[in-house]
Amino acid sequence: MAMNSSTRKGEWNIAASKASQRAVNPIRRIVDNLKVSPHPQKAVISLALGDPTVFGNFRIDESCIEAVISKFRSHTANGYAPSTGLEVARDAIARKYATKTSPLTSNDVIITSGASGALELTIAAIADEGQNILLPRPGFSVYETLAGPKKIECRYYNLNPERSWEIDIEHMKSLIDKNTAAILYFVRS
């Protein structure tokens, strides 16, 4: 708590960090300023951010609920899990996704709390301040939210909707320089 002559005793006076001041969520820039009245004859479709369970969009299978209850009743899950996830869970994920050409062990797996947490770890691991990452446009705006405070520049390459959202390779190449740390692209399965 920083105190100065104009601060009363016990009053908090904490300045926001420079990183927090650089944090911007592009979706919030749009959504927070919307002034739209819903069409009275059409149902509202929620495009809510975050938790898919808030509006009942994601129901967990009963077997999952029973497994959690059973674990709580065993009194072996009453504390903190390792920050990388439980070994048994990481091992199960490694076994499921390992292939002959890409073997995996539990040490290759990190379980995060949500996709944004995973993306934040990934961006921090692959890029440094002053570097850039190439991202598809249109794409997911959270990358900018996570990279900006770390002073990692987001550069957006175009996708062509007339060609099944194929990457504009020439545009992508024009964005690459010595500071490009990563290129994000999606492979259709």
Short mmCIF file of N, CA, C and O in Angstrom, two decimals, residues 53-158:
data_model
loop_
_atom_site.label_atom_id
_atom_site.label_comp_id
_atom_site.label_asym_id
_atom_site.label_seq_id
_atom_site.Cartn_x
_atom_site.Cartn_y
_atom_site.Cartn_z
N THR A 53 -21.53 -23.53 -19.35
CA THR A 53 -22.62 -24.05 -18.53
C THR A 53 -23.58 -22.97 -18.04
O THR A 53 -24.66 -23.29 -17.58
N VAL A 54 -23.20 -21.70 -18.18
CA VAL A 54 -24.01 -20.61 -17.64
C VAL A 54 -25.43 -20.63 -18.19
O VAL A 54 -26.39 -20.44 -17.46
N PHE A 55 -25.59 -20.88 -19.47
CA PHE A 55 -26.91 -20.86 -20.09
C PHE A 55 -27.42 -22.26 -20.41
O PHE A 55 -28.33 -22.43 -21.22
N GLY A 56 -26.82 -23.28 -19.76
CA GLY A 56 -27.27 -24.64 -19.98
C GLY A 56 -26.86 -25.22 -21.32
O GLY A 56 -27.49 -26.16 -21.81
N ASN A 57 -25.83 -24.68 -21.93
CA ASN A 57 -25.39 -25.14 -23.24
C ASN A 57 -24.54 -26.40 -23.20
O ASN A 57 -24.28 -26.99 -24.23
N PHE A 58 -24.11 -26.78 -22.02
CA PHE A 58 -23.19 -27.91 -21.91
C PHE A 58 -23.56 -28.73 -20.69
O PHE A 58 -23.38 -28.30 -19.57
N ARG A 59 -24.11 -29.89 -20.92
CA ARG A 59 -24.50 -30.76 -19.82
C ARG A 59 -23.45 -31.84 -19.65
O ARG A 59 -23.08 -32.52 -20.59
N ILE A 60 -22.99 -32.00 -18.42
CA ILE A 60 -21.98 -33.00 -18.10
C ILE A 60 -22.65 -34.35 -17.94
O ILE A 60 -23.72 -34.46 -17.32
N ASP A 61 -22.03 -35.37 -18.50
CA ASP A 61 -22.56 -36.72 -18.39
C ASP A 61 -22.62 -37.15 -16.92
O ASP A 61 -21.74 -36.81 -16.12
N GLU A 62 -23.66 -37.90 -16.57
CA GLU A 62 -23.87 -38.33 -15.20
C GLU A 62 -22.68 -39.13 -14.66
O GLU A 62 -22.34 -39.05 -13.47
N SER A 63 -21.99 -39.88 -15.52
CA SER A 63 -20.82 -40.66 -15.07
C SER A 63 -19.71 -39.74 -14.56
O SER A 63 -18.99 -40.10 -13.62
N CYS A 64 -19.58 -38.57 -15.16
CA CYS A 64 -18.57 -37.61 -14.71
C CYS A 64 -18.93 -37.06 -13.33
O CYS A 64 -18.07 -36.93 -12.46
N ILE A 65 -20.19 -36.77 -13.14
CA ILE A 65 -20.65 -36.25 -11.85
C ILE A 65 -20.41 -37.30 -10.76
O ILE A 65 -19.89 -36.99 -9.68
N GLU A 66 -20.75 -38.56 -11.04
CA GLU A 66 -20.56 -39.64 -10.07
C GLU A 66 -19.08 -39.84 -9.75
O GLU A 66 -18.71 -40.11 -8.60
N ALA A 67 -18.22 -39.70 -10.75
CA ALA A 67 -16.78 -39.87 -10.53
C ALA A 67 -16.25 -38.79 -9.58
O ALA A 67 -15.44 -39.07 -8.70
N VAL A 68 -16.71 -37.55 -9.76
CA VAL A 68 -16.28 -36.46 -8.89
C VAL A 68 -16.79 -36.68 -7.46
O VAL A 68 -16.03 -36.53 -6.49
N ILE A 69 -18.06 -37.07 -7.33
CA ILE A 69 -18.61 -37.34 -6.00
C ILE A 69 -17.83 -38.46 -5.31
O ILE A 69 -17.47 -38.36 -4.13
N SER A 70 -17.54 -39.51 -6.05
CA SER A 70 -16.78 -40.64 -5.50
C SER A 70 -15.40 -40.20 -5.02
O SER A 70 -14.94 -40.60 -3.95
N LYS A 71 -14.75 -39.36 -5.80
CA LYS A 71 -13.41 -38.88 -5.42
C LYS A 71 -13.47 -38.04 -4.16
O LYS A 71 -12.64 -38.18 -3.26
N PHE A 72 -14.48 -37.16 -4.05
CA PHE A 72 -14.63 -36.37 -2.83
C PHE A 72 -14.88 -37.25 -1.62
O PHE A 72 -14.32 -37.02 -0.55
N ARG A 73 -15.71 -38.26 -1.79
CA ARG A 73 -16.01 -39.15 -0.67
C ARG A 73 -14.80 -39.98 -0.24
O ARG A 73 -14.73 -40.45 0.88
N SER A 74 -13.84 -40.17 -1.13
CA SER A 74 -12.63 -40.94 -0.80
C SER A 74 -11.69 -40.14 0.10
O SER A 74 -10.74 -40.69 0.65
N HIS A 75 -11.91 -38.83 0.22
CA HIS A 75 -11.07 -37.93 1.01
C HIS A 75 -9.61 -37.91 0.53
O HIS A 75 -8.70 -37.66 1.29
N THR A 76 -9.42 -38.17 -0.77
CA THR A 76 -8.08 -38.10 -1.35
C THR A 76 -7.94 -36.92 -2.31
O THR A 76 -6.91 -36.79 -2.97
N ALA A 77 -8.97 -36.07 -2.38
CA ALA A 77 -8.93 -34.92 -3.29
C ALA A 77 -9.32 -33.65 -2.55
O ALA A 77 -9.98 -32.78 -3.11
N ASN A 78 -8.90 -33.54 -1.32
CA ASN A 78 -9.31 -32.40 -0.50
C ASN A 78 -8.28 -31.27 -0.47
O ASN A 78 -8.38 -30.38 0.34
N GLY A 79 -7.29 -31.33 -1.33
CA GLY A 79 -6.25 -30.30 -1.32
C GLY A 79 -5.96 -29.81 -2.72
O GLY A 79 -6.74 -30.00 -3.65
N TYR A 80 -4.84 -29.19 -2.86
CA TYR A 80 -4.43 -28.66 -4.16
C TYR A 80 -3.90 -29.78 -5.05
O TYR A 80 -3.13 -30.63 -4.60
N ALA A 81 -4.27 -29.73 -6.30
CA ALA A 81 -3.67 -30.62 -7.29
C ALA A 81 -2.38 -29.98 -7.78
O ALA A 81 -2.20 -28.76 -7.64
N PRO A 82 -1.47 -30.75 -8.35
CA PRO A 82 -0.27 -30.13 -8.93
C PRO A 82 -0.66 -29.11 -10.00
O PRO A 82 -1.68 -29.28 -10.68
N SER A 83 0.11 -28.06 -10.13
CA SER A 83 -0.24 -26.99 -11.08
C SER A 83 -0.26 -27.47 -12.52
O SER A 83 -0.89 -26.84 -13.37
N THR A 84 0.37 -28.57 -12.82
CA THR A 84 0.37 -29.12 -14.18
C THR A 84 -0.72 -30.16 -14.38
O THR A 84 -0.89 -30.69 -15.47
N GLY A 85 -1.47 -30.48 -13.31
CA GLY A 85 -2.53 -31.48 -13.40
C GLY A 85 -2.11 -32.76 -12.70
O GLY A 85 -0.92 -33.01 -12.49
N LEU A 86 -3.08 -33.57 -12.35
CA LEU A 86 -2.79 -34.84 -11.69
C LEU A 86 -2.07 -35.80 -12.63
O LEU A 86 -2.42 -35.89 -13.81
N GLU A 87 -1.11 -36.49 -12.09
CA GLU A 87 -0.31 -37.44 -12.87
C GLU A 87 -1.19 -38.46 -13.58
O GLU A 87 -1.00 -38.74 -14.77
N VAL A 88 -2.17 -39.02 -12.90
CA VAL A 88 -3.03 -40.04 -13.50
C VAL A 88 -3.81 -39.47 -14.70
O VAL A 88 -3.98 -40.15 -15.71
N ALA A 89 -4.25 -38.24 -14.60
CA ALA A 89 -4.97 -37.61 -15.70
C ALA A 89 -4.03 -37.29 -16.86
O ALA A 89 -4.36 -37.53 -18.03
N ARG A 90 -2.84 -36.78 -16.55
CA ARG A 90 -1.86 -36.47 -17.60
C ARG A 90 -1.43 -37.74 -18.32
O ARG A 90 -1.25 -37.75 -19.54
N ASP A 91 -1.28 -38.82 -17.57
CA ASP A 91 -0.89 -40.10 -18.16
C ASP A 91 -2.00 -40.62 -19.09
O ASP A 91 -1.71 -41.10 -20.20
N ALA A 92 -3.25 -40.49 -18.68
CA ALA A 92 -4.37 -40.94 -19.52
C ALA A 92 -4.43 -40.15 -20.82
O ALA A 92 -4.65 -40.71 -21.90
N ILE A 93 -4.21 -38.84 -20.74
CA ILE A 93 -4.20 -37.99 -21.94
C ILE A 93 -3.05 -38.38 -22.85
O ILE A 93 -3.22 -38.51 -24.07
N ALA A 94 -1.88 -38.59 -22.28
CA ALA A 94 -0.70 -38.99 -23.08
C ALA A 94 -0.96 -40.31 -23.79
O ALA A 94 -0.64 -40.45 -24.99
N ARG A 95 -1.53 -41.28 -23.10
CA ARG A 95 -1.80 -42.58 -23.72
C ARG A 95 -2.82 -42.45 -24.85
O ARG A 95 -2.68 -43.08 -25.89
N LYS A 96 -3.84 -41.61 -24.66
CA LYS A 96 -4.87 -41.45 -25.68
C LYS A 96 -4.32 -40.80 -26.96
O LYS A 96 -4.70 -41.18 -28.05
N TYR A 97 -3.43 -39.83 -26.83
CA TYR A 97 -2.99 -39.07 -27.99
C TYR A 97 -1.61 -39.46 -28.52
O TYR A 97 -1.17 -38.93 -29.54
N ALA A 98 -0.92 -40.37 -27.88
CA ALA A 98 0.39 -40.81 -28.36
C ALA A 98 0.21 -41.63 -29.64
O ALA A 98 -0.79 -42.32 -29.82
N THR A 99 1.18 -41.50 -30.52
CA THR A 99 1.22 -42.33 -31.73
C THR A 99 2.61 -42.95 -31.82
O THR A 99 3.52 -42.56 -31.07
N LYS A 100 2.78 -43.85 -32.76
CA LYS A 100 4.10 -44.47 -32.94
C LYS A 100 5.15 -43.43 -33.31
O LYS A 100 6.29 -43.50 -32.86
N THR A 101 4.77 -42.47 -34.13
CA THR A 101 5.73 -41.45 -34.57
C THR A 101 5.83 -40.28 -33.60
O THR A 101 6.77 -39.50 -33.68
N SER A 102 4.85 -40.14 -32.73
CA SER A 102 4.85 -39.06 -31.74
C SER A 102 4.49 -39.62 -30.37
O SER A 102 3.38 -39.43 -29.87
N PRO A 103 5.44 -40.33 -29.75
CA PRO A 103 5.15 -40.88 -28.43
C PRO A 103 5.02 -39.77 -27.40
O PRO A 103 5.67 -38.74 -27.50
N LEU A 104 4.14 -39.97 -26.42
CA LEU A 104 3.93 -39.00 -25.35
C LEU A 104 3.99 -39.69 -24.00
O LEU A 104 3.61 -40.85 -23.89
N THR A 105 4.44 -38.94 -23.00
CA THR A 105 4.36 -39.40 -21.62
C THR A 105 3.62 -38.32 -20.83
O THR A 105 3.37 -37.22 -21.34
N SER A 106 3.34 -38.61 -19.58
CA SER A 106 2.65 -37.62 -18.74
C SER A 106 3.47 -36.34 -18.62
O SER A 106 2.90 -35.26 -18.43
N ASN A 107 4.79 -36.42 -18.76
CA ASN A 107 5.64 -35.22 -18.68
C ASN A 107 5.46 -34.29 -19.87
O ASN A 107 5.91 -33.15 -19.84
N ASP A 108 4.82 -34.78 -20.93
CA ASP A 108 4.57 -33.96 -22.12
C ASP A 108 3.22 -33.24 -22.05
O ASP A 108 2.87 -32.48 -22.94
N VAL A 109 2.46 -33.49 -20.99
CA VAL A 109 1.10 -32.97 -20.88
C VAL A 109 1.00 -32.00 -19.71
O VAL A 109 1.49 -32.28 -18.62
N ILE A 110 0.34 -30.87 -19.97
CA ILE A 110 0.00 -29.92 -18.91
C ILE A 110 -1.50 -29.70 -18.99
O ILE A 110 -2.05 -29.42 -20.06
N ILE A 111 -2.16 -29.84 -17.87
CA ILE A 111 -3.61 -29.60 -17.81
C ILE A 111 -3.80 -28.20 -17.23
O ILE A 111 -3.28 -27.88 -16.17
N THR A 112 -4.55 -27.38 -17.94
CA THR A 112 -4.79 -26.01 -17.49
C THR A 112 -6.24 -25.83 -17.09
O THR A 112 -7.09 -26.66 -17.38
N SER A 113 -6.50 -24.72 -16.46
CA SER A 113 -7.87 -24.36 -16.09
C SER A 113 -8.44 -23.53 -17.23
O SER A 113 -8.34 -22.30 -17.23
N GLY A 114 -8.98 -24.18 -18.22
CA GLY A 114 -9.58 -23.50 -19.35
C GLY A 114 -8.62 -23.29 -20.50
O GLY A 114 -7.40 -23.35 -20.35
N ALA A 115 -9.18 -23.03 -21.67
CA ALA A 115 -8.38 -22.84 -22.89
C ALA A 115 -7.56 -21.56 -22.84
O ALA A 115 -6.43 -21.53 -23.32
N SER A 116 -8.11 -20.50 -22.25
CA SER A 116 -7.35 -19.25 -22.19
C SER A 116 -6.09 -19.41 -21.37
O SER A 116 -5.04 -18.85 -21.71
N GLY A 117 -6.14 -20.19 -20.29
CA GLY A 117 -4.95 -20.48 -19.50
C GLY A 117 -3.91 -21.22 -20.31
O GLY A 117 -2.71 -20.94 -20.22
N ALA A 118 -4.36 -22.17 -21.12
CA ALA A 118 -3.44 -22.92 -21.98
C ALA A 118 -2.80 -22.00 -23.02
O ALA A 118 -1.59 -22.07 -23.28
N LEU A 119 -3.61 -21.13 -23.61
CA LEU A 119 -3.09 -20.20 -24.61
C LEU A 119 -2.09 -19.22 -23.99
O LEU A 119 -1.06 -18.91 -24.59
N GLU A 120 -2.38 -18.75 -22.79
CA GLU A 120 -1.46 -17.82 -22.12
C GLU A 120 -0.11 -18.48 -21.85
O GLU A 120 0.94 -17.89 -22.09
N LEU A 121 -0.12 -19.72 -21.37
CA LEU A 121 1.14 -20.45 -21.15
C LEU A 121 1.90 -20.63 -22.45
O LEU A 121 3.12 -20.47 -22.51
N THR A 122 1.18 -20.97 -23.50
CA THR A 122 1.81 -21.21 -24.80
C THR A 122 2.46 -19.95 -25.35
O THR A 122 3.61 -19.97 -25.78
N ILE A 123 1.73 -18.85 -25.33
CA ILE A 123 2.28 -17.59 -25.84
C ILE A 123 3.51 -17.18 -25.03
O ILE A 123 4.53 -16.78 -25.60
N ALA A 124 3.43 -17.30 -23.72
CA ALA A 124 4.58 -16.94 -22.87
C ALA A 124 5.77 -17.85 -23.13
O ALA A 124 6.92 -17.42 -23.01
N ALA A 125 5.52 -19.09 -23.52
CA ALA A 125 6.61 -20.04 -23.75
C ALA A 125 7.28 -19.86 -25.11
O ALA A 125 8.45 -20.18 -25.27
N ILE A 126 6.56 -19.33 -26.11
CA ILE A 126 7.12 -19.29 -27.46
C ILE A 126 7.56 -17.91 -27.93
O ILE A 126 8.28 -17.81 -28.92
N ALA A 127 7.14 -16.85 -27.24
CA ALA A 127 7.48 -15.51 -27.72
C ALA A 127 7.93 -14.61 -26.57
O ALA A 127 7.45 -14.72 -25.45
N ASP A 128 8.86 -13.71 -26.90
CA ASP A 128 9.37 -12.74 -25.94
C ASP A 128 8.91 -11.34 -26.32
O ASP A 128 8.50 -11.09 -27.46
N GLU A 129 9.06 -10.42 -25.39
CA GLU A 129 8.77 -9.02 -25.63
C GLU A 129 9.51 -8.57 -26.89
O GLU A 129 10.69 -8.91 -27.08
N GLY A 130 8.82 -7.85 -27.76
CA GLY A 130 9.43 -7.35 -28.99
C GLY A 130 9.27 -8.30 -30.17
O GLY A 130 9.54 -7.93 -31.30
N GLN A 131 8.84 -9.52 -29.92
CA GLN A 131 8.61 -10.45 -31.02
C GLN A 131 7.16 -10.34 -31.48
O GLN A 131 6.37 -9.59 -30.90
N ASN A 132 6.82 -11.07 -32.54
CA ASN A 132 5.45 -11.07 -33.03
C ASN A 132 4.99 -12.49 -33.30
O ASN A 132 5.81 -13.39 -33.48
N ILE A 133 3.67 -12.65 -33.29
CA ILE A 133 3.06 -13.92 -33.66
C ILE A 133 2.06 -13.64 -34.78
O ILE A 133 1.42 -12.58 -34.80
N LEU A 134 1.98 -14.55 -35.73
CA LEU A 134 1.06 -14.40 -36.85
C LEU A 134 -0.20 -15.21 -36.57
O LEU A 134 -0.12 -16.39 -36.20
N LEU A 135 -1.34 -14.56 -36.76
CA LEU A 135 -2.63 -15.16 -36.43
C LEU A 135 -3.59 -15.01 -37.61
O LEU A 135 -3.50 -14.05 -38.37
N PRO A 136 -4.52 -15.96 -37.76
CA PRO A 136 -5.48 -15.85 -38.86
C PRO A 136 -6.53 -14.77 -38.62
O PRO A 136 -6.92 -14.51 -37.49
N ARG A 137 -6.95 -14.14 -39.74
CA ARG A 137 -8.04 -13.17 -39.68
C ARG A 137 -9.08 -13.59 -40.69
O ARG A 137 -8.74 -13.70 -41.88
N PRO A 138 -10.32 -13.86 -40.30
CA PRO A 138 -10.85 -13.72 -38.95
C PRO A 138 -10.31 -14.80 -38.03
O PRO A 138 -9.88 -15.86 -38.48
N GLY A 139 -10.36 -14.51 -36.74
CA GLY A 139 -9.85 -15.46 -35.76
C GLY A 139 -10.35 -15.12 -34.37
O GLY A 139 -11.28 -14.35 -34.19
N PHE A 140 -9.69 -15.70 -33.39
CA PHE A 140 -10.09 -15.59 -31.99
C PHE A 140 -9.34 -14.43 -31.35
O PHE A 140 -8.12 -14.41 -31.31
N SER A 141 -10.06 -13.46 -30.81
CA SER A 141 -9.45 -12.22 -30.31
C SER A 141 -8.66 -12.37 -29.02
O SER A 141 -7.89 -11.49 -28.67
N VAL A 142 -8.81 -13.49 -28.30
CA VAL A 142 -8.12 -13.61 -27.01
C VAL A 142 -6.60 -13.62 -27.16
O VAL A 142 -5.89 -13.26 -26.23
N TYR A 143 -6.10 -13.99 -28.32
CA TYR A 143 -4.64 -13.98 -28.52
C TYR A 143 -4.08 -12.58 -28.27
O TYR A 143 -3.06 -12.40 -27.63
N GLU A 144 -4.76 -11.56 -28.80
CA GLU A 144 -4.33 -10.17 -28.61
C GLU A 144 -4.39 -9.79 -27.13
O GLU A 144 -3.50 -9.13 -26.61
N THR A 145 -5.43 -10.25 -26.45
CA THR A 145 -5.59 -9.97 -25.02
C THR A 145 -4.43 -10.55 -24.22
O THR A 145 -3.95 -9.93 -23.28
N LEU A 146 -3.97 -11.73 -24.60
CA LEU A 146 -2.90 -12.41 -23.88
C LEU A 146 -1.51 -11.93 -24.28
O LEU A 146 -0.61 -11.87 -23.45
N ALA A 147 -1.33 -11.58 -25.53
CA ALA A 147 0.00 -11.18 -26.02
C ALA A 147 0.32 -9.71 -25.73
O ALA A 147 1.47 -9.37 -25.42
N GLY A 148 -0.66 -8.84 -25.82
CA GLY A 148 -0.44 -7.40 -25.68
C GLY A 148 0.29 -6.99 -24.42
O GLY A 148 1.28 -6.25 -24.48
N PRO A 149 -0.16 -7.43 -23.25
CA PRO A 149 0.53 -7.03 -22.02
C PRO A 149 1.99 -7.50 -21.95
O PRO A 149 2.79 -6.91 -21.25
N LYS A 150 2.32 -8.53 -22.70
CA LYS A 150 3.69 -9.04 -22.73
C LYS A 150 4.52 -8.36 -23.82
O LYS A 150 5.65 -8.74 -24.09
N LYS A 151 3.92 -7.35 -24.47
CA LYS A 151 4.55 -6.60 -25.55
C LYS A 151 4.94 -7.52 -26.71
O LYS A 151 5.99 -7.35 -27.34
N ILE A 152 4.08 -8.48 -26.98
CA ILE A 152 4.23 -9.36 -28.13
C ILE A 152 3.20 -8.88 -29.16
O ILE A 152 2.01 -8.81 -28.86
N GLU A 153 3.68 -8.53 -30.34
CA GLU A 153 2.80 -7.98 -31.37
C GLU A 153 2.02 -9.09 -32.06
O GLU A 153 2.57 -10.14 -32.40
N CYS A 154 0.74 -8.84 -32.29
CA CYS A 154 -0.10 -9.76 -33.07
C CYS A 154 -0.21 -9.20 -34.48
O CYS A 154 -0.56 -8.04 -34.66
N ARG A 155 0.12 -10.03 -35.45
CA ARG A 155 -0.04 -9.66 -36.86
C ARG A 155 -1.03 -10.64 -37.46
O ARG A 155 -0.94 -11.85 -37.23
N TYR A 156 -1.94 -10.12 -38.28
CA TYR A 156 -3.03 -10.94 -38.78
C TYR A 156 -2.91 -11.18 -40.28
O TYR A 156 -2.88 -10.24 -41.05
N TYR A 157 -2.83 -12.45 -40.66
CA TYR A 157 -2.83 -12.80 -42.07
C TYR A 157 -4.26 -13.15 -42.49
O TYR A 157 -5.08 -13.58 -41.69
N ASN A 158 -4.54 -12.94 -43.76
CA ASN A 158 -5.90 -13.10 -44.26
C ASN A 158 -6.23 -14.55 -44.61
O ASN A 158 -5.37 -15.31 -45.07
#
